[in-house]
Every structure is written in C-alpha cells, then in structure tokens.
C-alpha cells in the first residue's frame, strides 16, 4: 500500500471512531509499527490529527461521527475557578449530541466516590472525573473503585496515580511543557537565578513543579533557584498576609531576577505593587511570569503568562468518552496532553 493510500485509510478510520491506535493500524494496513508512526507523525504535522499515547485522534473542532442516540455524561470537578472553562468546553462538545450532569466536590475523594455512585445510579452513560489523587502515590483503593465502575470513565486534568500503566484514559494540559516554555523565555532574556511560587497540592501542581525541575536542569539555571511552597506561604486558597514580603525577601537574598508563580493570579497584583515599593520595578529589576491566564493581562504591567487551553481539554475529554460509550475498546487507555500557550507581555525583560 502506497503512503498516500495509507494516510487516506488512517484518516478514514479516525473519522469513523474519533481515534486510532497504532496496534489497530498495523493490523489493518499490514505494515510495521515504524511505518505507522511515521505516517501518524506526518498527519500530526499537517494538523490533520492530534497525537496521543499509543495512537492519534481527530483534533477538537472536527465533526465527530454521527451519533444515533443522545448521551448523558456525569461530570465531577472540584470547587475551583480553573474548571469553569473545562466545563464550558464540555458543553461545547456535547451540543447537539448529549447533555451532562455536573456535580462539585471539595477536593475530597470520599465525597467524589459518593457523587459518582449517585450519578451511575441515576443512569449516566459515562463519567468525566477530576479525581483528588496525587500522581506521586500509589492508590490501590482508588484503582479498585475506578476499575469496578460499570460505565466508561475519562480522567480530566489528572492521570492514574503512582505512575506506571494507566487504568483509564485521560486528557490533561501539558503543564510540564508549559513551564519549560516559560523558563526558556526567561533563559533567552538572560535570567539565571529564579524564585518559583507553588503552593498547590493537586496533581496539576505536581506536574508544574516537575516541569520547573526539568527546566532548571535542562536549561542550565543557577541551582540556587528555589521553590516557595505551603511551608513558607501557607496552603490557603489565597496568599496569607505578608506572603509577598516573604517572596521578595527571598528574591533579594538570593539575587534572583525573575519570579515564576503558579496559582492565585490575583496575589501577583500585590506582589508587583510590593516590589515597586522596594525599588524592584517590574520588569526593569524583576521579571514576573504567571502560570494561568485569567487576570494577568489586566495587571500593571500586564503579566507574561502560561495559558492552559482548558476548553480544549474539556472538548477532547468529551470526544474520548463518547467514543468509549459508542464503541468500547480492548485497547490500552489513551493519554492525551493538550499544550498550553505562552503569552509574552510587558512583565518580562532582560535582567538589569
């Protein structure tokens, strides 16, 4: 089979099912894994498909295969501003093909178990779930609960905890790559010693910190660059009084020239104001980058930010779940990561 014929067949299968796996394509096309991967890489480069672990799927915005019946999806998310845009993306993707029942947890896994059992009893066809689990720790009870569910599940902005092979498919932001892009921007400006603010305990915060550690080593930042977390700044939803001074004291003590902050963008406004009062004008004396981009554009000066595409995460999660509802699969779970964007604004400049 010629390359053009293979690519046409891959797109045909993707249009039918929404996603294709490498193992299925090797059997269908009668070619090697290497050939299939090369064809998929070409289609991804052409933006005809999005790459996922073990295969590829249609990009968000491409029409899914027509459905013969409406689906009802249960959606379980934490009480956080972050997920309102994910929910918007879920609604966009379900328009005309289904509906969803939204329930909110308080970052409490036991509550989530109860809410999910109630949704399943109410007759939902599948679940989109943001579970309150650490990626770093094994969770045998969580795995047993999830594996015993009678409807398909897709994790949103989470992966199976403990590493290793996944128990269900997932869609999340590529937080690590977003952080690397931000730190590469600072590196190219000439910054070498940084302070990171990261107080969160969610999986997303773990992925962001993983990206930080990778970037500090990969890009050759000064090893004295540090992370300030809950111990230094408190673990509440907003920075505690005096936290901006703790950050700026650390900046001055280390001679850092940039701050990278994950979570609670509103507190960055106070950080900018406090820095100015100390003579650390932004960006002339101190560059600032935020992770998340809800209000950063409205600061003075506007703050450079990493912007996860949360609506797209929600839309891809819906499409993945609908495919599982319609067709099921014996294939290994898919793990899709959606790249954030780096939006460069006036808060970053070469160090003085």
mmCIF file of C-alpha atoms in Angstrom:
data_model
loop_
_atom_site.group_PDB
_atom_site.id
_atom_site.type_symbol
_atom_site.label_atom_id
_atom_site.label_comp_id
_atom_site.label_asym_id
_atom_site.label_seq_id
_atom_site.Cartn_x
_atom_site.Cartn_y
_atom_site.Cartn_z
ATOM 1 C CA UNK A 1 0.000 0.000 0.000
ATOM 2 C CA UNK A 2 1.374 3.404 -1.016
ATOM 3 C CA UNK A 3 1.954 6.142 1.576
ATOM 4 C CA UNK A 4 -0.914 8.273 0.241
ATOM 5 C CA UNK A 5 -3.269 5.282 0.429
ATOM 6 C CA UNK A 6 -2.190 4.503 3.995
ATOM 7 C CA UNK A 7 -2.753 8.089 5.110
ATOM 8 C CA UNK A 8 -6.200 8.153 3.490
ATOM 9 C CA UNK A 9 -7.099 4.912 5.289
ATOM 10 C CA UNK A 10 -5.826 6.292 8.633
ATOM 11 C CA UNK A 11 -7.995 9.389 8.255
ATOM 12 C CA UNK A 12 -10.977 7.245 7.251
ATOM 13 C CA UNK A 13 -10.635 5.149 10.418
ATOM 14 C CA UNK A 14 -10.169 8.261 12.539
ATOM 15 C CA UNK A 15 -13.328 9.802 11.095
ATOM 16 C CA UNK A 16 -15.242 6.619 11.885
ATOM 17 C CA UNK A 17 -14.126 6.233 15.503
ATOM 18 C CA UNK A 18 -12.653 9.588 16.504
ATOM 19 C CA UNK A 19 -9.307 7.947 17.378
ATOM 20 C CA UNK A 20 -6.966 5.256 16.051
ATOM 21 C CA UNK A 21 -4.370 3.144 17.822
ATOM 22 C CA UNK A 22 -1.013 2.078 16.423
ATOM 23 C CA UNK A 23 -1.741 -1.598 17.092
ATOM 24 C CA UNK A 24 -5.012 -1.421 15.175
ATOM 25 C CA UNK A 25 -3.374 0.380 12.246
ATOM 26 C CA UNK A 26 -0.528 -2.114 11.916
ATOM 27 C CA UNK A 27 -3.086 -4.916 11.674
ATOM 28 C CA UNK A 28 -5.394 -3.021 9.294
ATOM 29 C CA UNK A 29 -2.667 -1.689 6.988
ATOM 30 C CA UNK A 30 -0.340 -4.680 7.146
ATOM 31 C CA UNK A 31 2.753 -2.568 7.803
ATOM 32 C CA UNK A 32 5.241 -2.175 10.650
ATOM 33 C CA UNK A 33 4.899 -0.024 13.771
ATOM 34 C CA UNK A 34 7.685 2.193 12.419
ATOM 35 C CA UNK A 35 5.757 2.881 9.210
ATOM 36 C CA UNK A 36 2.545 3.644 11.094
ATOM 37 C CA UNK A 37 4.335 6.012 13.479
ATOM 38 C CA UNK A 38 5.921 7.833 10.532
ATOM 39 C CA UNK A 39 2.514 8.222 8.837
ATOM 40 C CA UNK A 40 0.946 9.484 12.072
ATOM 41 C CA UNK A 41 3.784 11.974 12.584
ATOM 42 C CA UNK A 42 3.132 13.344 9.096
ATOM 43 C CA UNK A 43 -0.606 13.717 9.757
ATOM 44 C CA UNK A 44 0.078 15.370 13.125
ATOM 45 C CA UNK A 45 2.491 17.823 11.460
ATOM 46 C CA UNK A 46 -0.253 18.627 8.934
ATOM 47 C CA UNK A 47 -2.661 19.179 11.882
ATOM 48 C CA UNK A 48 -4.990 16.527 10.491
ATOM 49 C CA UNK A 49 -4.669 14.544 13.747
ATOM 50 C CA UNK A 50 -3.601 15.129 17.351
ATOM 51 C CA UNK A 51 -1.012 12.741 18.751
ATOM 52 C CA UNK A 52 -1.884 10.724 21.860
ATOM 53 C CA UNK A 53 -0.076 7.922 23.636
ATOM 54 C CA UNK A 54 -0.490 4.780 21.551
ATOM 55 C CA UNK A 55 -2.081 6.450 18.533
ATOM 56 C CA UNK A 56 -3.829 9.619 17.371
ATOM 57 C CA UNK A 57 -7.249 11.273 17.365
ATOM 58 C CA UNK A 58 -9.124 13.933 15.433
ATOM 59 C CA UNK A 59 -8.396 17.498 16.573
ATOM 60 C CA UNK A 60 -11.000 19.418 18.562
ATOM 61 C CA UNK A 61 -13.398 21.172 16.208
ATOM 62 C CA UNK A 62 -13.557 18.330 13.685
ATOM 63 C CA UNK A 63 -17.010 16.881 13.479
ATOM 64 C CA UNK A 64 -17.279 13.538 15.323
ATOM 65 C CA UNK A 65 -19.059 10.606 13.710
ATOM 66 C CA UNK A 66 -22.847 10.994 13.786
ATOM 67 C CA UNK A 67 -24.420 9.517 16.901
ATOM 68 C CA UNK A 68 -27.605 7.509 16.814
ATOM 69 C CA UNK A 69 -28.668 8.449 20.349
ATOM 70 C CA UNK A 70 -28.094 11.197 22.889
ATOM 71 C CA UNK A 71 -25.635 10.558 25.710
ATOM 72 C CA UNK A 72 -25.848 11.728 29.311
ATOM 73 C CA UNK A 73 -22.470 12.277 30.938
ATOM 74 C CA UNK A 74 -21.691 12.742 34.604
ATOM 75 C CA UNK A 75 -19.066 15.422 35.295
ATOM 76 C CA UNK A 76 -17.256 15.547 38.654
ATOM 77 C CA UNK A 77 -14.958 18.559 39.192
ATOM 78 C CA UNK A 78 -13.502 20.305 42.248
ATOM 79 C CA UNK A 79 -14.684 23.666 43.507
ATOM 80 C CA UNK A 80 -12.123 25.789 41.628
ATOM 81 C CA UNK A 81 -12.323 28.677 39.165
ATOM 82 C CA UNK A 82 -9.945 26.695 36.913
ATOM 83 C CA UNK A 83 -12.614 24.196 35.886
ATOM 84 C CA UNK A 84 -15.298 26.585 34.725
ATOM 85 C CA UNK A 85 -13.566 26.777 31.341
ATOM 86 C CA UNK A 86 -13.157 22.990 31.200
ATOM 87 C CA UNK A 87 -16.911 22.732 31.801
ATOM 88 C CA UNK A 88 -17.525 25.261 29.018
ATOM 89 C CA UNK A 89 -15.526 23.039 26.663
ATOM 90 C CA UNK A 90 -17.559 20.011 27.757
ATOM 91 C CA UNK A 91 -20.772 21.874 26.976
ATOM 92 C CA UNK A 92 -19.467 22.964 23.568
ATOM 93 C CA UNK A 93 -18.543 19.410 22.578
ATOM 94 C CA UNK A 94 -21.866 17.956 23.778
ATOM 95 C CA UNK A 95 -24.053 20.449 21.932
ATOM 96 C CA UNK A 96 -26.485 18.501 19.784
ATOM 97 C CA UNK A 97 -25.186 15.085 20.844
ATOM 98 C CA UNK A 98 -25.851 14.879 24.570
ATOM 99 C CA UNK A 99 -26.099 16.541 27.950
ATOM 100 C CA UNK A 100 -24.182 16.472 31.199
ATOM 101 C CA UNK A 101 -24.912 16.409 34.906
ATOM 102 C CA UNK A 102 -22.388 18.476 36.856
ATOM 103 C CA UNK A 103 -21.500 17.828 40.491
ATOM 104 C CA UNK A 104 -18.901 19.679 42.561
ATOM 105 C CA UNK A 105 -16.545 18.185 45.132
ATOM 106 C CA UNK A 106 -14.451 19.949 47.771
ATOM 107 C CA UNK A 107 -11.212 18.149 46.893
ATOM 108 C CA UNK A 108 -12.498 15.201 48.941
ATOM 109 C CA UNK A 109 -12.069 11.754 47.360
ATOM 110 C CA UNK A 110 -14.624 10.074 49.632
ATOM 111 C CA UNK A 111 -17.218 12.656 48.603
ATOM 112 C CA UNK A 112 -16.325 12.033 44.965
ATOM 113 C CA UNK A 113 -16.927 8.290 45.393
ATOM 114 C CA UNK A 114 -20.418 9.027 46.731
ATOM 115 C CA UNK A 115 -21.215 11.536 43.973
ATOM 116 C CA UNK A 116 -20.083 9.094 41.287
ATOM 117 C CA UNK A 117 -22.171 6.267 42.720
ATOM 118 C CA UNK A 118 -25.194 8.572 42.674
ATOM 119 C CA UNK A 119 -24.543 9.557 39.056
ATOM 120 C CA UNK A 120 -24.191 5.925 37.977
ATOM 121 C CA UNK A 121 -27.400 5.015 39.798
ATOM 122 C CA UNK A 122 -29.113 7.911 38.013
ATOM 123 C CA UNK A 123 -28.236 6.290 34.687
ATOM 124 C CA UNK A 124 -25.374 8.328 33.180
ATOM 125 C CA UNK A 125 -23.694 6.716 30.182
ATOM 126 C CA UNK A 126 -20.160 7.720 31.189
ATOM 127 C CA UNK A 127 -18.103 9.880 33.535
ATOM 128 C CA UNK A 128 -15.640 12.736 33.224
ATOM 129 C CA UNK A 129 -13.821 12.954 36.544
ATOM 130 C CA UNK A 130 -11.182 15.191 38.111
ATOM 131 C CA UNK A 131 -10.182 12.887 40.996
ATOM 132 C CA UNK A 132 -8.466 14.215 44.113
ATOM 133 C CA UNK A 133 -5.405 11.971 43.942
ATOM 134 C CA UNK A 134 -1.668 12.563 43.939
ATOM 135 C CA UNK A 135 0.233 11.427 40.890
ATOM 136 C CA UNK A 136 3.150 10.537 43.146
ATOM 137 C CA UNK A 137 1.439 7.998 45.411
ATOM 138 C CA UNK A 138 0.025 4.538 44.810
ATOM 139 C CA UNK A 139 -3.734 4.398 45.456
ATOM 140 C CA UNK A 140 -4.963 0.762 45.476
ATOM 141 C CA UNK A 141 -8.444 1.593 46.817
ATOM 142 C CA UNK A 142 -8.867 4.283 44.172
ATOM 143 C CA UNK A 143 -7.805 1.879 41.415
ATOM 144 C CA UNK A 144 -10.218 -0.779 42.677
ATOM 145 C CA UNK A 145 -13.122 1.696 42.832
ATOM 146 C CA UNK A 146 -12.438 3.039 39.349
ATOM 147 C CA UNK A 147 -11.962 -0.376 37.760
ATOM 148 C CA UNK A 148 -15.252 -1.613 39.232
ATOM 149 C CA UNK A 149 -17.380 1.157 37.684
ATOM 150 C CA UNK A 150 -19.987 -0.072 35.227
ATOM 151 C CA UNK A 151 -19.679 2.893 32.831
ATOM 152 C CA UNK A 152 -16.685 4.272 30.895
ATOM 153 C CA UNK A 153 -14.531 6.889 32.639
ATOM 154 C CA UNK A 154 -12.105 9.514 31.377
ATOM 155 C CA UNK A 155 -9.931 11.479 33.817
ATOM 156 C CA UNK A 156 -9.723 15.216 33.185
ATOM 157 C CA UNK A 157 -6.551 17.141 34.135
ATOM 158 C CA UNK A 158 -5.395 14.045 36.023
ATOM 159 C CA UNK A 159 -3.584 10.768 35.369
ATOM 160 C CA UNK A 160 -3.604 7.400 37.115
ATOM 161 C CA UNK A 161 -1.734 7.940 40.408
ATOM 162 C CA UNK A 162 1.529 6.230 41.196
ATOM 163 C CA UNK A 163 2.925 6.209 37.677
ATOM 164 C CA UNK A 164 3.076 3.078 35.543
ATOM 165 C CA UNK A 165 0.347 1.966 33.165
ATOM 166 C CA UNK A 166 -2.952 3.835 33.226
ATOM 167 C CA UNK A 167 -6.209 2.240 34.346
ATOM 168 C CA UNK A 168 -8.405 4.597 32.282
ATOM 169 C CA UNK A 169 -7.901 7.152 29.515
ATOM 170 C CA UNK A 170 -7.182 10.764 30.385
ATOM 171 C CA UNK A 171 -6.986 14.256 28.891
ATOM 172 C CA UNK A 172 -4.900 16.930 30.598
ATOM 173 C CA UNK A 173 -2.903 20.066 29.957
ATOM 174 C CA UNK A 174 0.778 19.504 29.215
ATOM 175 C CA UNK A 175 1.747 21.534 32.272
ATOM 176 C CA UNK A 176 5.374 20.436 32.201
ATOM 177 C CA UNK A 177 5.884 21.695 28.643
ATOM 178 C CA UNK A 178 4.137 24.942 29.506
ATOM 179 C CA UNK A 179 6.607 25.550 32.340
ATOM 180 C CA UNK A 180 9.602 24.681 30.163
ATOM 181 C CA UNK A 181 8.413 27.185 27.527
ATOM 182 C CA UNK A 182 8.114 29.929 30.173
ATOM 183 C CA UNK A 183 11.543 29.262 31.634
ATOM 184 C CA UNK A 184 13.081 29.049 28.175
ATOM 185 C CA UNK A 185 11.676 32.535 27.545
ATOM 186 C CA UNK A 186 13.360 33.789 30.732
ATOM 187 C CA UNK A 187 16.598 31.991 29.855
ATOM 188 C CA UNK A 188 16.692 33.630 26.431
ATOM 189 C CA UNK A 189 16.241 37.018 28.092
ATOM 190 C CA UNK A 190 19.337 36.320 30.192
ATOM 191 C CA UNK A 191 17.878 35.284 33.575
ATOM 192 C CA UNK A 192 19.814 32.647 35.508
ATOM 193 C CA UNK A 193 18.518 32.683 39.109
ATOM 194 C CA UNK A 194 14.776 32.364 39.746
ATOM 195 C CA UNK A 195 12.207 32.046 42.527
ATOM 196 C CA UNK A 196 9.121 29.893 41.971
ATOM 197 C CA UNK A 197 5.883 30.190 43.956
ATOM 198 C CA UNK A 198 3.927 26.915 44.044
ATOM 199 C CA UNK A 199 1.609 26.244 46.980
ATOM 200 C CA UNK A 200 -0.801 23.776 45.413
ATOM 201 C CA UNK A 201 -1.211 20.105 46.355
ATOM 202 C CA UNK A 202 -3.149 18.921 43.273
ATOM 203 C CA UNK A 203 -1.781 16.719 40.503
ATOM 204 C CA UNK A 204 -1.633 19.795 38.272
ATOM 205 C CA UNK A 205 0.672 21.489 40.799
ATOM 206 C CA UNK A 206 2.833 18.345 40.858
ATOM 207 C CA UNK A 207 3.130 18.438 37.066
ATOM 208 C CA UNK A 208 4.005 22.152 37.149
ATOM 209 C CA UNK A 209 6.754 21.552 39.724
ATOM 210 C CA UNK A 210 8.035 18.624 37.662
ATOM 211 C CA UNK A 211 8.269 20.951 34.669
ATOM 212 C CA UNK A 212 10.149 23.501 36.800
ATOM 213 C CA UNK A 213 12.721 20.958 37.979
ATOM 214 C CA UNK A 214 13.183 19.682 34.430
ATOM 215 C CA UNK A 215 13.602 23.195 33.018
ATOM 216 C CA UNK A 216 16.033 24.341 35.727
ATOM 217 C CA UNK A 217 18.289 21.388 34.921
ATOM 218 C CA UNK A 218 17.691 21.269 31.167
ATOM 219 C CA UNK A 219 18.221 24.986 30.582
ATOM 220 C CA UNK A 220 21.142 25.435 32.954
ATOM 221 C CA UNK A 221 19.652 27.768 35.566
ATOM 222 C CA UNK A 222 21.563 28.515 38.761
ATOM 223 C CA UNK A 223 20.977 25.613 41.205
ATOM 224 C CA UNK A 224 20.221 28.167 43.945
ATOM 225 C CA UNK A 225 16.905 28.844 42.211
ATOM 226 C CA UNK A 226 14.220 27.828 44.734
ATOM 227 C CA UNK A 227 10.547 26.926 45.136
ATOM 228 C CA UNK A 228 8.479 28.622 47.857
ATOM 229 C CA UNK A 229 5.518 26.480 48.861
ATOM 230 C CA UNK A 230 2.922 25.998 51.616
ATOM 231 C CA UNK A 231 5.552 25.913 54.381
ATOM 232 C CA UNK A 232 6.702 29.431 53.534
ATOM 233 C CA UNK A 233 3.468 30.958 52.212
ATOM 234 C CA UNK A 234 0.583 28.951 53.689
ATOM 235 C CA UNK A 235 -1.724 26.498 51.975
ATOM 236 C CA UNK A 236 -4.962 28.515 51.833
ATOM 237 C CA UNK A 237 -6.753 29.475 48.608
ATOM 238 C CA UNK A 238 -5.025 32.885 48.628
ATOM 239 C CA UNK A 239 -1.650 34.080 49.834
ATOM 240 C CA UNK A 240 -1.534 34.843 53.547
ATOM 241 C CA UNK A 241 -0.789 38.374 54.720
ATOM 242 C CA UNK A 242 2.914 39.062 54.360
ATOM 243 C CA UNK A 243 3.481 36.373 51.705
ATOM 244 C CA UNK A 244 4.541 38.926 49.097
ATOM 245 C CA UNK A 245 7.221 40.114 51.515
ATOM 246 C CA UNK A 246 8.425 36.515 52.001
ATOM 247 C CA UNK A 247 8.766 36.142 48.213
ATOM 248 C CA UNK A 248 10.552 39.463 47.773
ATOM 249 C CA UNK A 249 12.836 38.850 50.771
ATOM 250 C CA UNK A 250 13.885 35.614 49.075
ATOM 251 C CA UNK A 251 14.381 37.400 45.757
ATOM 252 C CA UNK A 252 16.667 39.955 47.388
ATOM 253 C CA UNK A 253 18.549 37.416 49.497
ATOM 254 C CA UNK A 254 19.337 35.200 46.506
ATOM 255 C CA UNK A 255 19.807 37.977 43.992
ATOM 256 C CA UNK A 256 17.088 36.391 41.814
ATOM 257 C CA UNK A 257 15.979 38.362 38.765
ATOM 258 C CA UNK A 258 12.648 36.655 37.996
ATOM 259 C CA UNK A 259 9.638 35.100 39.745
ATOM 260 C CA UNK A 260 7.539 32.271 38.264
ATOM 261 C CA UNK A 261 4.216 31.890 40.102
ATOM 262 C CA UNK A 262 1.686 29.062 39.891
ATOM 263 C CA UNK A 263 -1.781 29.638 41.335
ATOM 264 C CA UNK A 264 -3.789 32.617 42.602
ATOM 265 C CA UNK A 265 -3.019 35.172 39.926
ATOM 266 C CA UNK A 266 -4.741 37.894 41.952
ATOM 267 C CA UNK A 267 -1.928 37.775 44.520
ATOM 268 C CA UNK A 268 0.539 38.712 41.792
ATOM 269 C CA UNK A 269 -1.012 42.188 41.677
ATOM 270 C CA UNK A 270 0.074 42.695 45.281
ATOM 271 C CA UNK A 271 3.489 41.251 44.507
ATOM 272 C CA UNK A 272 4.003 43.765 41.707
ATOM 273 C CA UNK A 273 2.927 46.633 43.979
ATOM 274 C CA UNK A 274 5.158 45.490 46.854
ATOM 275 C CA UNK A 275 8.103 45.032 44.500
ATOM 276 C CA UNK A 276 7.647 48.569 43.214
ATOM 277 C CA UNK A 277 7.642 49.950 46.767
ATOM 278 C CA UNK A 278 11.021 48.235 47.351
ATOM 279 C CA UNK A 279 12.522 49.727 44.230
ATOM 280 C CA UNK A 280 12.212 46.401 42.348
ATOM 281 C CA UNK A 281 10.349 47.782 39.361
ATOM 282 C CA UNK A 282 8.732 45.247 37.009
ATOM 283 C CA UNK A 283 10.216 44.319 34.583
ATOM 284 C CA UNK A 284 13.295 46.556 34.845
ATOM 285 C CA UNK A 285 14.562 44.998 38.099
ATOM 286 C CA UNK A 286 12.314 41.906 38.406
ATOM 287 C CA UNK A 287 10.582 39.863 35.719
ATOM 288 C CA UNK A 288 7.365 38.008 36.582
ATOM 289 C CA UNK A 289 5.661 35.088 34.811
ATOM 290 C CA UNK A 290 2.315 33.599 35.870
ATOM 291 C CA UNK A 291 1.001 30.092 35.328
ATOM 292 C CA UNK A 292 -2.696 30.528 34.330
ATOM 293 C CA UNK A 293 -4.029 33.495 32.471
ATOM 294 C CA UNK A 294 -7.379 34.652 33.830
ATOM 295 C CA UNK A 295 -6.435 38.141 35.016
ATOM 296 C CA UNK A 296 -2.734 38.542 34.196
ATOM 297 C CA UNK A 297 -3.428 40.772 31.197
ATOM 298 C CA UNK A 298 -5.037 43.376 33.488
ATOM 299 C CA UNK A 299 -2.069 43.865 35.832
ATOM 300 C CA UNK A 300 0.202 46.918 35.624
ATOM 301 C CA UNK A 301 2.316 45.988 33.768
ATOM 302 C CA UNK A 302 0.448 43.128 32.023
ATOM 303 C CA UNK A 303 1.979 39.836 33.136
ATOM 304 C CA UNK A 304 3.543 37.249 30.839
ATOM 305 C CA UNK A 305 1.611 34.007 31.401
ATOM 306 C CA UNK A 306 1.315 30.340 30.522
ATOM 307 C CA UNK A 307 -2.287 29.758 29.409
ATOM 308 C CA UNK A 308 -3.625 26.165 29.534
ATOM 309 C CA UNK A 309 -6.279 25.600 26.865
ATOM 310 C CA UNK A 310 -8.922 24.381 29.309
ATOM 311 C CA UNK A 311 -11.884 24.499 26.920
ATOM 312 C CA UNK A 312 -9.986 22.267 24.510
ATOM 313 C CA UNK A 313 -9.178 19.842 27.336
ATOM 314 C CA UNK A 314 -12.904 19.583 28.117
ATOM 315 C CA UNK A 315 -13.863 19.125 24.455
ATOM 316 C CA UNK A 316 -11.278 16.379 23.858
ATOM 317 C CA UNK A 317 -12.360 14.593 27.038
ATOM 318 C CA UNK A 318 -15.959 14.514 25.788
ATOM 319 C CA UNK A 319 -14.969 13.120 22.419
ATOM 320 C CA UNK A 320 -12.799 10.445 24.001
ATOM 321 C CA UNK A 321 -15.605 9.436 26.372
ATOM 322 C CA UNK A 322 -18.270 9.374 23.632
ATOM 323 C CA UNK A 323 -16.060 7.043 21.607
ATOM 324 C CA UNK A 324 -15.793 4.713 24.611
ATOM 325 C CA UNK A 325 -19.564 4.858 25.149
ATOM 326 C CA UNK A 326 -20.323 4.123 21.485
ATOM 327 C CA UNK A 327 -17.657 1.550 20.694
ATOM 328 C CA UNK A 328 -15.868 0.454 23.850
ATOM 329 C CA UNK A 329 -12.307 -0.777 23.440
ATOM 330 C CA UNK A 330 -9.981 -3.553 24.431
ATOM 331 C CA UNK A 331 -7.009 -1.344 23.568
ATOM 332 C CA UNK A 332 -4.772 0.195 26.252
ATOM 333 C CA UNK A 333 -6.028 3.557 27.557
ATOM 334 C CA UNK A 334 -5.122 6.738 25.670
ATOM 335 C CA UNK A 335 -3.332 9.587 27.470
ATOM 336 C CA UNK A 336 -3.862 12.890 25.638
ATOM 337 C CA UNK A 337 -1.977 16.058 26.589
ATOM 338 C CA UNK A 338 -3.020 19.482 25.281
ATOM 339 C CA UNK A 339 -0.209 22.042 25.020
ATOM 340 C CA UNK A 340 -0.714 25.421 26.747
ATOM 341 C CA UNK A 341 0.282 28.709 25.115
ATOM 342 C CA UNK A 342 2.905 31.174 26.345
ATOM 343 C CA UNK A 343 1.620 34.744 26.114
ATOM 344 C CA UNK A 344 4.500 37.222 26.377
ATOM 345 C CA UNK A 345 3.586 40.612 27.839
ATOM 346 C CA UNK A 346 5.347 43.557 29.451
ATOM 347 C CA UNK A 347 6.319 41.913 32.781
ATOM 348 C CA UNK A 348 9.427 40.194 31.394
ATOM 349 C CA UNK A 349 12.628 41.807 30.159
ATOM 350 C CA UNK A 350 16.383 41.169 30.262
ATOM 351 C CA UNK A 351 17.786 41.491 33.817
ATOM 352 C CA UNK A 352 19.385 44.787 34.761
#
